[in-house]
XYZ file of C-alpha atoms in Angstrom:
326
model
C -9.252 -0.662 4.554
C -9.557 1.183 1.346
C -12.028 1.986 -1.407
C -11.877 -0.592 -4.392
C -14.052 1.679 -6.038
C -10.714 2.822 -8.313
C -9.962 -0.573 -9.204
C -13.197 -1.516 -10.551
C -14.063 1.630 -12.563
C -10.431 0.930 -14.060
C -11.479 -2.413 -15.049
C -14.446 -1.277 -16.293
C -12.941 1.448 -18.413
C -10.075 -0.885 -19.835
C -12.898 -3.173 -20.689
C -14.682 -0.387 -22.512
C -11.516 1.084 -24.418
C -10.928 -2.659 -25.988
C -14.268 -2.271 -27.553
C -14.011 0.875 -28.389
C -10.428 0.157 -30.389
C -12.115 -3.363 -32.509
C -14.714 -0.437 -33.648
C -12.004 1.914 -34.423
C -10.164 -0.143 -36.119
C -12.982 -1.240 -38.096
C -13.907 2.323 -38.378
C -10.582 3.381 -39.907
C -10.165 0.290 -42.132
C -6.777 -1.057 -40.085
C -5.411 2.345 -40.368
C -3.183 2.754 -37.759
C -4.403 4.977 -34.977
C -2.567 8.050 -33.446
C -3.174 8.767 -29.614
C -4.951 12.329 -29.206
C -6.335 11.611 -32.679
C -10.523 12.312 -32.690
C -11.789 8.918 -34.076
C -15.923 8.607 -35.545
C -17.190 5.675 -34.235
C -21.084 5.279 -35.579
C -22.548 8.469 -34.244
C -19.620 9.523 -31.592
C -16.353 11.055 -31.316
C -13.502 9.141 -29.557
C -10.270 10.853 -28.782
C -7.582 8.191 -27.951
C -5.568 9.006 -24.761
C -1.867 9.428 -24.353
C -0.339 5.675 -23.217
C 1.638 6.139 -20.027
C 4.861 3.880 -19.673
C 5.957 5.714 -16.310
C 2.361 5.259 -14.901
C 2.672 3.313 -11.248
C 1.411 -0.021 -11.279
C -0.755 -0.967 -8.383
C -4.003 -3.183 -7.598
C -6.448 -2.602 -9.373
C -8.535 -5.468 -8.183
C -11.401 -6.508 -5.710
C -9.004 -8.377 -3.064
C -6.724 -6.287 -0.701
C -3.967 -7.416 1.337
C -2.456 -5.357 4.420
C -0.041 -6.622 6.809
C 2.367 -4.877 9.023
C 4.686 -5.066 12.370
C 3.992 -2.792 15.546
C 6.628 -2.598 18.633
C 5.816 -1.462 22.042
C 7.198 -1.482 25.308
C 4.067 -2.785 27.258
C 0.725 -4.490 26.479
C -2.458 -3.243 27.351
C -5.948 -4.806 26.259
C -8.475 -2.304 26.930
C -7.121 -0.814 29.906
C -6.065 -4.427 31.366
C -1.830 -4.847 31.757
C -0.811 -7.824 29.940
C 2.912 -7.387 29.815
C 5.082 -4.244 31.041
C 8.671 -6.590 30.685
C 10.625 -7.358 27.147
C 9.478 -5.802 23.737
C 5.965 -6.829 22.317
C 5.936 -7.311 18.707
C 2.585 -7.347 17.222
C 2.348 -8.923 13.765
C -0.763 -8.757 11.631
C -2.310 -9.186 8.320
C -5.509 -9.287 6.382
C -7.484 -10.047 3.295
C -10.594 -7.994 2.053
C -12.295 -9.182 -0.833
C -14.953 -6.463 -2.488
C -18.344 -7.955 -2.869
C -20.453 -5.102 -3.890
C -19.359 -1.609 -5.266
C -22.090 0.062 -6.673
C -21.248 4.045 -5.304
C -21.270 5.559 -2.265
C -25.075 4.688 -1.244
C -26.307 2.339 1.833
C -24.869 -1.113 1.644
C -23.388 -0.120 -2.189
C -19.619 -1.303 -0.289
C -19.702 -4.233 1.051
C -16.923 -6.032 1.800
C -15.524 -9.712 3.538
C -12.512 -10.035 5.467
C -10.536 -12.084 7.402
C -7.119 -11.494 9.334
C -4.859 -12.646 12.081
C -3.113 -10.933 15.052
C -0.565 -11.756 17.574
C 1.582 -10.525 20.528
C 5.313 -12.259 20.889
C 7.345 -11.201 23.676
C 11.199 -10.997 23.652
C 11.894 -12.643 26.799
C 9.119 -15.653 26.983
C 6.475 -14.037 29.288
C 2.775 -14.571 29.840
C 0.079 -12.562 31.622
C 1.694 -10.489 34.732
C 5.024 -10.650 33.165
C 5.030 -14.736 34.524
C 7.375 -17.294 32.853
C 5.585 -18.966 29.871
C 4.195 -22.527 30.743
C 4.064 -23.602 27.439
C 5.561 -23.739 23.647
C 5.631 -21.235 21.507
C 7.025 -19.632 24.671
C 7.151 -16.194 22.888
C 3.597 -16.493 21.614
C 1.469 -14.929 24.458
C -1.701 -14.160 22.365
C -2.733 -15.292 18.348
C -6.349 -13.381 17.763
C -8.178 -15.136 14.372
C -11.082 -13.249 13.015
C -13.763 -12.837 10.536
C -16.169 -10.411 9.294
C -17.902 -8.234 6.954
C -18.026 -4.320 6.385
C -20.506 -2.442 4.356
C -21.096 1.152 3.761
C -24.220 2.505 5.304
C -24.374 6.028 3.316
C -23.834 9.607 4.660
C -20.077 8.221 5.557
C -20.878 6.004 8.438
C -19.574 2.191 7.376
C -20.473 -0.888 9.417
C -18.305 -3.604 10.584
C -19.711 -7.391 12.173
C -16.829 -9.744 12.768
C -16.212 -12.577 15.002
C -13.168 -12.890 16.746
C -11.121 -16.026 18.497
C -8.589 -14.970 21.173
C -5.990 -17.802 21.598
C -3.166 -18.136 24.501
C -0.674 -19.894 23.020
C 2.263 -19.578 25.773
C -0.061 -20.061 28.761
C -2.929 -22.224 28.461
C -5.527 -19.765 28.948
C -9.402 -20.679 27.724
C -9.941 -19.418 24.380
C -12.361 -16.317 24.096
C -14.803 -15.846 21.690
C -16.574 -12.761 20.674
C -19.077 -10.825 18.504
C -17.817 -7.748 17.103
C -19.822 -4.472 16.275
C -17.990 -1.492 15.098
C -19.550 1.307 13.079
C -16.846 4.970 12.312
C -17.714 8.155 10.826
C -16.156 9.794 8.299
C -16.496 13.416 8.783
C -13.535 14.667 5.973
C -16.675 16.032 4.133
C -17.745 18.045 6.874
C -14.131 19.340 8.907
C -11.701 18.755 5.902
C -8.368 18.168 7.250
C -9.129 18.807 10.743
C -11.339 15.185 10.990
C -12.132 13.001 13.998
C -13.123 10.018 12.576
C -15.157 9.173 15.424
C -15.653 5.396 16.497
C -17.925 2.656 18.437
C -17.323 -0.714 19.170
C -19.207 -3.178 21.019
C -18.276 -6.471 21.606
C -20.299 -9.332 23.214
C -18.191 -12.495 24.703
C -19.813 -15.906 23.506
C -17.381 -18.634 24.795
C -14.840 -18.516 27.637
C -15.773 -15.769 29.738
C -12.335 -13.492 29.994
C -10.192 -16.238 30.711
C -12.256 -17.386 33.689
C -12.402 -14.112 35.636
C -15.744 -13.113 36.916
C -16.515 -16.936 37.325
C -16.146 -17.317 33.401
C -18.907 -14.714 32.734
C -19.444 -14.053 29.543
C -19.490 -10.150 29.311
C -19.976 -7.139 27.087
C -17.908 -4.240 26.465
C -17.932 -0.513 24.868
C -15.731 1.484 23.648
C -15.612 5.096 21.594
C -13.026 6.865 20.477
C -11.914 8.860 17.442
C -8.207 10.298 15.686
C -8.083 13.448 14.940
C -5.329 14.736 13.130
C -3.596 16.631 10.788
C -1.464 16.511 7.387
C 1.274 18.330 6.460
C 2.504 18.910 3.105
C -0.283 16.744 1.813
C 0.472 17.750 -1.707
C 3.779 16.937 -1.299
C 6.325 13.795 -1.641
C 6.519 13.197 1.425
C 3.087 14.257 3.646
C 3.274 13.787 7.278
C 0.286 13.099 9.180
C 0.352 14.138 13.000
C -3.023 12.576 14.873
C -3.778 12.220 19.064
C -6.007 9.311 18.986
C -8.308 9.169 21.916
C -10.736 6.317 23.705
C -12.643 5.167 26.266
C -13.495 1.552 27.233
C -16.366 0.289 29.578
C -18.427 -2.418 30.749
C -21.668 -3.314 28.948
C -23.633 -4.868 32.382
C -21.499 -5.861 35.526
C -19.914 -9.077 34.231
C -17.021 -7.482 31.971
C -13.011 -7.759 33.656
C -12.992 -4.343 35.412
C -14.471 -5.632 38.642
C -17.657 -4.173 38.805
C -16.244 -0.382 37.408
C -18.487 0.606 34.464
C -15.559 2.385 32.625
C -12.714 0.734 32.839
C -9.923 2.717 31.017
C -9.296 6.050 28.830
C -6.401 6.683 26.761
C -4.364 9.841 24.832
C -1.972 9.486 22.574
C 0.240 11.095 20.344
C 1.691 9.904 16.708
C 3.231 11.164 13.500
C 3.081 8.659 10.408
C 4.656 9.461 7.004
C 4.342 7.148 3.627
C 7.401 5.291 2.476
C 7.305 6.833 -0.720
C 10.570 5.537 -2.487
C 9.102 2.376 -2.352
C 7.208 1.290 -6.251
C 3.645 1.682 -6.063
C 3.384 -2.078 -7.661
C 4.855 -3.142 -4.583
C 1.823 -1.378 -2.637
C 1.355 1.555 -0.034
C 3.880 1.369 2.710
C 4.199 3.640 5.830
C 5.892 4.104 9.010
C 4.214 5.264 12.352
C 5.553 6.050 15.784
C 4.074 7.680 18.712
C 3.048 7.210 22.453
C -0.088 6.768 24.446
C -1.114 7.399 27.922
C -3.208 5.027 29.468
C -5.611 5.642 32.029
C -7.011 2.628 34.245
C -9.691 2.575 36.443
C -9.563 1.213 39.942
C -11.132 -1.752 38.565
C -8.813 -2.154 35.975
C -5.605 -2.184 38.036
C -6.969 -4.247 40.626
C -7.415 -7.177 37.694
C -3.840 -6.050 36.166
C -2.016 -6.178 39.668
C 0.137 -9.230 38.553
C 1.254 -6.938 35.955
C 3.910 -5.918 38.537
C 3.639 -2.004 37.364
C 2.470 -0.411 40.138
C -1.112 0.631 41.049
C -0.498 4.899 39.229
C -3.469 5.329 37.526
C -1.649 6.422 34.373
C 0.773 4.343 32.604
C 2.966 5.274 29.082
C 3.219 2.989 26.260
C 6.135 3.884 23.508
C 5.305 2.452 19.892
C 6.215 2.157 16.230
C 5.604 0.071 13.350
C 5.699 0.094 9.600
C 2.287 -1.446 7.356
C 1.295 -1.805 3.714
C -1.556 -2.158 1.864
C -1.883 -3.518 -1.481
């Protein structure tokens, strides 16, 4: 999610410019005034900017929208085999609205969102690749959430949001959880060579991971971070090269990896790049592609078995996708 910081300093600074041209014109008497032209206004000296026709148009606003598409060949949910059969397509959007932008300072960002997320698969499966059981047969999961993200100084930012997990296609219980996620940004500190390290922690309220562990409701952990690199940055066309990593483990003994504290660990590997022909009015597309190598824990496999892919402990998972941001 990006910085609306931009958007409201523009806002501000068009506001300021109209009052600044009713006192020039008063000033100069309805004398017509000429951009670069130093203009007295009471006691200071405006110089009127250049106009820009070719400038990009983009938002400028306190409300976001992002959306995008991601493909892969298998499922995984932290660690956990959903679906190794068909292609997954993974549709999502959300809305951010900026509440508070005062600078960079503790709880100076704060923002509310709220977004959707969903995994369709091309040949009608549920959990363990089974036939779907009910309709939308292609719709194995639809995740609904809300939260609220605020910036807690020194680049860490803070995320609470509460999250529904829905089974359309096979009549699982729905989950409900309680989100914590706080991420570092260390640009300041490494420059290009960042990690943008992670936590999340996430407490179950309602439903108990689909019933396993007699419809416990657990808690879960996971770190991680991307680093990465960017090449040509300056350029047209930058391409950013990153090999996320994570770990995932049970909070407690009542979490889905049968009584294994850490249930998975993953590597990956990805390029993205910026679709820069496309107008900047029309927002900030890019493409991404890449794969990751999961790594699941005895536990983990044991509850994935129906997955029908085997019991190696690591597993590849092929992906692309294309997003924007506006």
């Amino acid at each position: 999610m990006k910085s609306l910081k931009t958007g409201k300093s523009f806002r501000f600074a068009v506001a300021m410019m109209a009052a600044g041209s009713l006192a020039m014109a008063g000033a100069a008497q309805a004398d017509e005034v000429v951009p670069g032209e130093a203009v007295i206004v009471g006691e200071e000296i405006v110089v009127v900017e250049e106009g820009c026709a070719d400038c990009p148009v983009g938002n400028n606003g306190f409300i976001t929208i992002a959306g995008g598409v991601d493909l892969y060949d298998k499922y995984f949910f932290r660690g956990l085999t959903q679906q190794t059969a068909g292609l997954q397509a993974q549709p999502w959007a959300e809305i951010a609205i900026q509440l508070v932008d005062n600078g960079e300072g503790p709880f100076q960002n704060v923002s509310f969102f709220v977004g959707t997320w969903a995994s369709l698969n091309s040949k009608d499966l549920g959990f363990g690749n089974l036939d779907a059981t009910q309709n939308p047969a292609p719709l194995y999961e639809l995740d609904l959430y809300v939260g609220v993200s605020a910036s807690l100084g020194a680049g860490f930012t803070a995320s609470v949001s509460y999250v529904n997990y829905l089974y359309p296609n096979n009549g699982f219980s729905t989950i409900q959880e309680l989100d914590l996620g706080i991420s570092f940004d260390d640009s300041e500190h490494l420059g290009a060579f960042a990690l943008s390290p992670y936590a999340l922690f996430a407490f179950e309220v309602a439903g108990g991971s689909s019933g396993i562990n007699g419809n416990k409701n657990g808690s879960y952990l996971e770190i991680g971070a991307e680093p990465g690199y960017t090449f040509n940055e300056d350029g047209s066309t930058p391409i950013t090269v990153s090999a996320p990593i994570s770990m995932g483990m049970a909070i407690g003994e009542d979490y889905v990896y049968g009584g294994n504290t850490v249930g998975f660990a993953s590597l990956g590997l990805a390029g993205s790049a910026p679709l820069s022909f496309v107008p900047a009015g029309y927002g900030d597309w890019s493409v991404w592609s890449g794969i990751t190598g999961v790594w699941q824990s005895a536990g983990a496999r044991a509850t994935s078995r129906p997955g029908g892919d085997g019991h190696d402990a690591w597993k590849p998972n092929f992906g692309a996708g294309i997003a924007m941001e506006y």
